[in-house]
mmCIF file of C-alpha atoms in Angstrom:
data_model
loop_
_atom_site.group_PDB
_atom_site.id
_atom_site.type_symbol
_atom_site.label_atom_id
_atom_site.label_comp_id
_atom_site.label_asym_id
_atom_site.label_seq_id
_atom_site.Cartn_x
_atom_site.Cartn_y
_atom_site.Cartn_z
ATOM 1 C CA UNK A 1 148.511 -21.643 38.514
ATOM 2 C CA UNK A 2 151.440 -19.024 38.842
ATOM 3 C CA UNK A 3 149.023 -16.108 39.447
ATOM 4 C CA UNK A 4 148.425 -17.515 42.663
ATOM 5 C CA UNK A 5 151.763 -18.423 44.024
ATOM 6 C CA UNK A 6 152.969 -14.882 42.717
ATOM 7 C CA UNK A 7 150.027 -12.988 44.380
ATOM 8 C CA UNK A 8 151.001 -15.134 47.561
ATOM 9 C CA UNK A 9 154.354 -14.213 47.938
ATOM 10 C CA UNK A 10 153.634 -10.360 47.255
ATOM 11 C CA UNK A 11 154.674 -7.777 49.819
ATOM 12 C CA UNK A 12 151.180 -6.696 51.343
ATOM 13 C CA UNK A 13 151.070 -2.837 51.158
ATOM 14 C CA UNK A 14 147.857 -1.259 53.271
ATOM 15 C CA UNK A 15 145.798 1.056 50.669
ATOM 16 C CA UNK A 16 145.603 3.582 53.009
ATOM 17 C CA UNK A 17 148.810 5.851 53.637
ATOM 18 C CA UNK A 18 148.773 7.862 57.258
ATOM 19 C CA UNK A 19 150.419 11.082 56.796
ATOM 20 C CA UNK A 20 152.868 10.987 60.249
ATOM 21 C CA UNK A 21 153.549 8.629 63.489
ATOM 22 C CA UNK A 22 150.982 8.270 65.550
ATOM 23 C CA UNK A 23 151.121 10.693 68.501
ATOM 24 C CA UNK A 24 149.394 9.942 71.813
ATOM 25 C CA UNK A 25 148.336 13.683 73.999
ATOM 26 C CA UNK A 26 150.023 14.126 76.879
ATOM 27 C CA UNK A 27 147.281 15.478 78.873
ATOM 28 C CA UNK A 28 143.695 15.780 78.423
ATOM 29 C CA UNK A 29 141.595 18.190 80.221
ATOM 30 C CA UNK A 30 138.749 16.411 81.283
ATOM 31 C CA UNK A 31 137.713 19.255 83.796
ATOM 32 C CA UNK A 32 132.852 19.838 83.479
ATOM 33 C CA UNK A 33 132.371 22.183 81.034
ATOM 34 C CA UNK A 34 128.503 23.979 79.965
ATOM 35 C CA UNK A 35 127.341 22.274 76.599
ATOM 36 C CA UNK A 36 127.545 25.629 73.819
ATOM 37 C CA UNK A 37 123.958 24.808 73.115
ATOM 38 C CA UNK A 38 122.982 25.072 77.006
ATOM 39 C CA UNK A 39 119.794 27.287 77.654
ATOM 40 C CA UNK A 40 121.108 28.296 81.524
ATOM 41 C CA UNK A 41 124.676 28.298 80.432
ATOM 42 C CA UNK A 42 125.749 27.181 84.025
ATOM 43 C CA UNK A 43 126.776 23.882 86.045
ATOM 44 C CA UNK A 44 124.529 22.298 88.434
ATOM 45 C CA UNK A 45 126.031 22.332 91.790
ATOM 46 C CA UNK A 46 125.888 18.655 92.345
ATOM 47 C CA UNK A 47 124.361 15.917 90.265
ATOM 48 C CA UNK A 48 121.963 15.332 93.289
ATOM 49 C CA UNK A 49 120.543 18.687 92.831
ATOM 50 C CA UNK A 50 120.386 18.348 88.860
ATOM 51 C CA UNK A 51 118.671 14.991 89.408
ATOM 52 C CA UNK A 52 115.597 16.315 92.047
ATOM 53 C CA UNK A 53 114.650 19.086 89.151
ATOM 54 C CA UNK A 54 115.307 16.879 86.216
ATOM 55 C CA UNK A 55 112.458 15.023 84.663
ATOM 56 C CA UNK A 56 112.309 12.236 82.323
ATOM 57 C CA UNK A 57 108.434 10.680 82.202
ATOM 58 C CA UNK A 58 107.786 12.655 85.360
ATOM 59 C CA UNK A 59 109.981 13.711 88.294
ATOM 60 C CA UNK A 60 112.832 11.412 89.035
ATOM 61 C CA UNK A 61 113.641 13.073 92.619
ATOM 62 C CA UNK A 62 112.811 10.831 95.831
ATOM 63 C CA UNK A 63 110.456 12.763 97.864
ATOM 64 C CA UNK A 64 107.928 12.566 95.155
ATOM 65 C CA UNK A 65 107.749 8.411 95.624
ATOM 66 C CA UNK A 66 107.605 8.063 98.871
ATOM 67 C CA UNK A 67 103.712 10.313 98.969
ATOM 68 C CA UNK A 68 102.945 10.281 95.283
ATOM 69 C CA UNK A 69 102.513 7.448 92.386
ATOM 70 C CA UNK A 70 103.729 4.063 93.861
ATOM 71 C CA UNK A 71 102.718 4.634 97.666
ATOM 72 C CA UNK A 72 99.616 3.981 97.036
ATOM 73 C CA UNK A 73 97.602 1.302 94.958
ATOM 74 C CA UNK A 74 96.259 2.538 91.462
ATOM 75 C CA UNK A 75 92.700 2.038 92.768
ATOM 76 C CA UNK A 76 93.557 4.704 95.687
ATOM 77 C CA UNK A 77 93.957 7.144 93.016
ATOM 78 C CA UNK A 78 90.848 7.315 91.705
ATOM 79 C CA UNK A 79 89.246 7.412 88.089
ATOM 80 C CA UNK A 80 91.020 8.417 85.564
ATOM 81 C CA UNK A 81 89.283 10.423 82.717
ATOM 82 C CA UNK A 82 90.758 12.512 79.715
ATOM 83 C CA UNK A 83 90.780 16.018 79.846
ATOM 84 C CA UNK A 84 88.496 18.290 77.355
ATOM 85 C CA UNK A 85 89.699 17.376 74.095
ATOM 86 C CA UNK A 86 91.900 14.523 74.600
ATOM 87 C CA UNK A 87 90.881 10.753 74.033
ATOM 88 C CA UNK A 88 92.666 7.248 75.040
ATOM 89 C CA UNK A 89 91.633 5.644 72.381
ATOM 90 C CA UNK A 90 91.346 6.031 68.206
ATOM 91 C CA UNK A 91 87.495 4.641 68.347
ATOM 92 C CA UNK A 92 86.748 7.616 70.483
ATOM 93 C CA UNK A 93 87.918 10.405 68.260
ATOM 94 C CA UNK A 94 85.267 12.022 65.367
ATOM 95 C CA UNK A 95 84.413 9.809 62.465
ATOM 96 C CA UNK A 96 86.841 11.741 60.150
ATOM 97 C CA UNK A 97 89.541 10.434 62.227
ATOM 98 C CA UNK A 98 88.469 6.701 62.200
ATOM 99 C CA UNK A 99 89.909 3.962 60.137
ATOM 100 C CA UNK A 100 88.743 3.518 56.628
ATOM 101 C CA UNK A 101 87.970 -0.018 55.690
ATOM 102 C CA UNK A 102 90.449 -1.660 53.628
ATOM 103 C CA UNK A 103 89.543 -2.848 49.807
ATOM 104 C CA UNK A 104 89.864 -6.118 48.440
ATOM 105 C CA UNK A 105 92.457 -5.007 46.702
ATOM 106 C CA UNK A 106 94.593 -3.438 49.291
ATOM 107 C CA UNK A 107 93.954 -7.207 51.329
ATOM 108 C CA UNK A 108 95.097 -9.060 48.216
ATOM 109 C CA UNK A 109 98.497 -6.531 48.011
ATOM 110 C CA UNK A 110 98.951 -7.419 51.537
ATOM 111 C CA UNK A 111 98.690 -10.362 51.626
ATOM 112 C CA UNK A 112 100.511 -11.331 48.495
ATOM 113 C CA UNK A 113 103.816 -8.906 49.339
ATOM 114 C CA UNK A 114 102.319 -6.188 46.534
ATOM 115 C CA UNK A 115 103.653 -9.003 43.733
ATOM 116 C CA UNK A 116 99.431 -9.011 42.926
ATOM 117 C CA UNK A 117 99.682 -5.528 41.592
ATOM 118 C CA UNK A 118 102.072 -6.135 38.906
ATOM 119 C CA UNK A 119 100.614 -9.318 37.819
#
């Protein structure tokens, strides 16, 4: 077809139109600077002090490995038991909170991808 061969030999023009050249900064000032949302509104001094207050899933600073957690085997530590009001597992909380058993209906919509319940 001519469609084709006419379409082919079209000047490609982009869709999108940039408004001037593109300009490249000079200098960028890439100098620590407090985050506006910061609660102490101040730099740390060093990251080595930021990192032995900082915690992520308990301290990360060295001094607390080398006597604490990970010195020592797990059996060293002794028992572990939940505090007043705090439980490891769902089977231990108050019946309200259990599981409810599921119907035979709920299995079937399961099980069939929920197509059951507009059949």
């Amino acid at each position: 077809m001519r469609a084709t061969f006419a379409l082919r030999n079209a000047a490609r023009t982009p869709l999108i139109r940039f408004l001037g050249k593109r300009s490249v900064p000079q200098s960028v000032d890439h100098t620590p600077r407090v985050h506006p949302a910061s609660p102490v509104g101040t730099l740390p001094d060093s990251f080595a002090a930021y990192r032995a207050k900082a915690q992520q899933h308990g301290p990360l600073g060295r001094a607390q490995f080398s006597s604490g957690i990970g010195s020592q085997p797990g059996a060293a530590l002794g028992p572990v038991r939940p505090q007043s009001g705090e439980f490891f597992d769902r089977t231990e909380l108050p019946a309200r909170f259990g599981r409810l058993p599921w119907s035979e209906a709920e299995m079937e919509a399961v099980e069939t991808g929920g197509a059951s319940m507009f059949a």
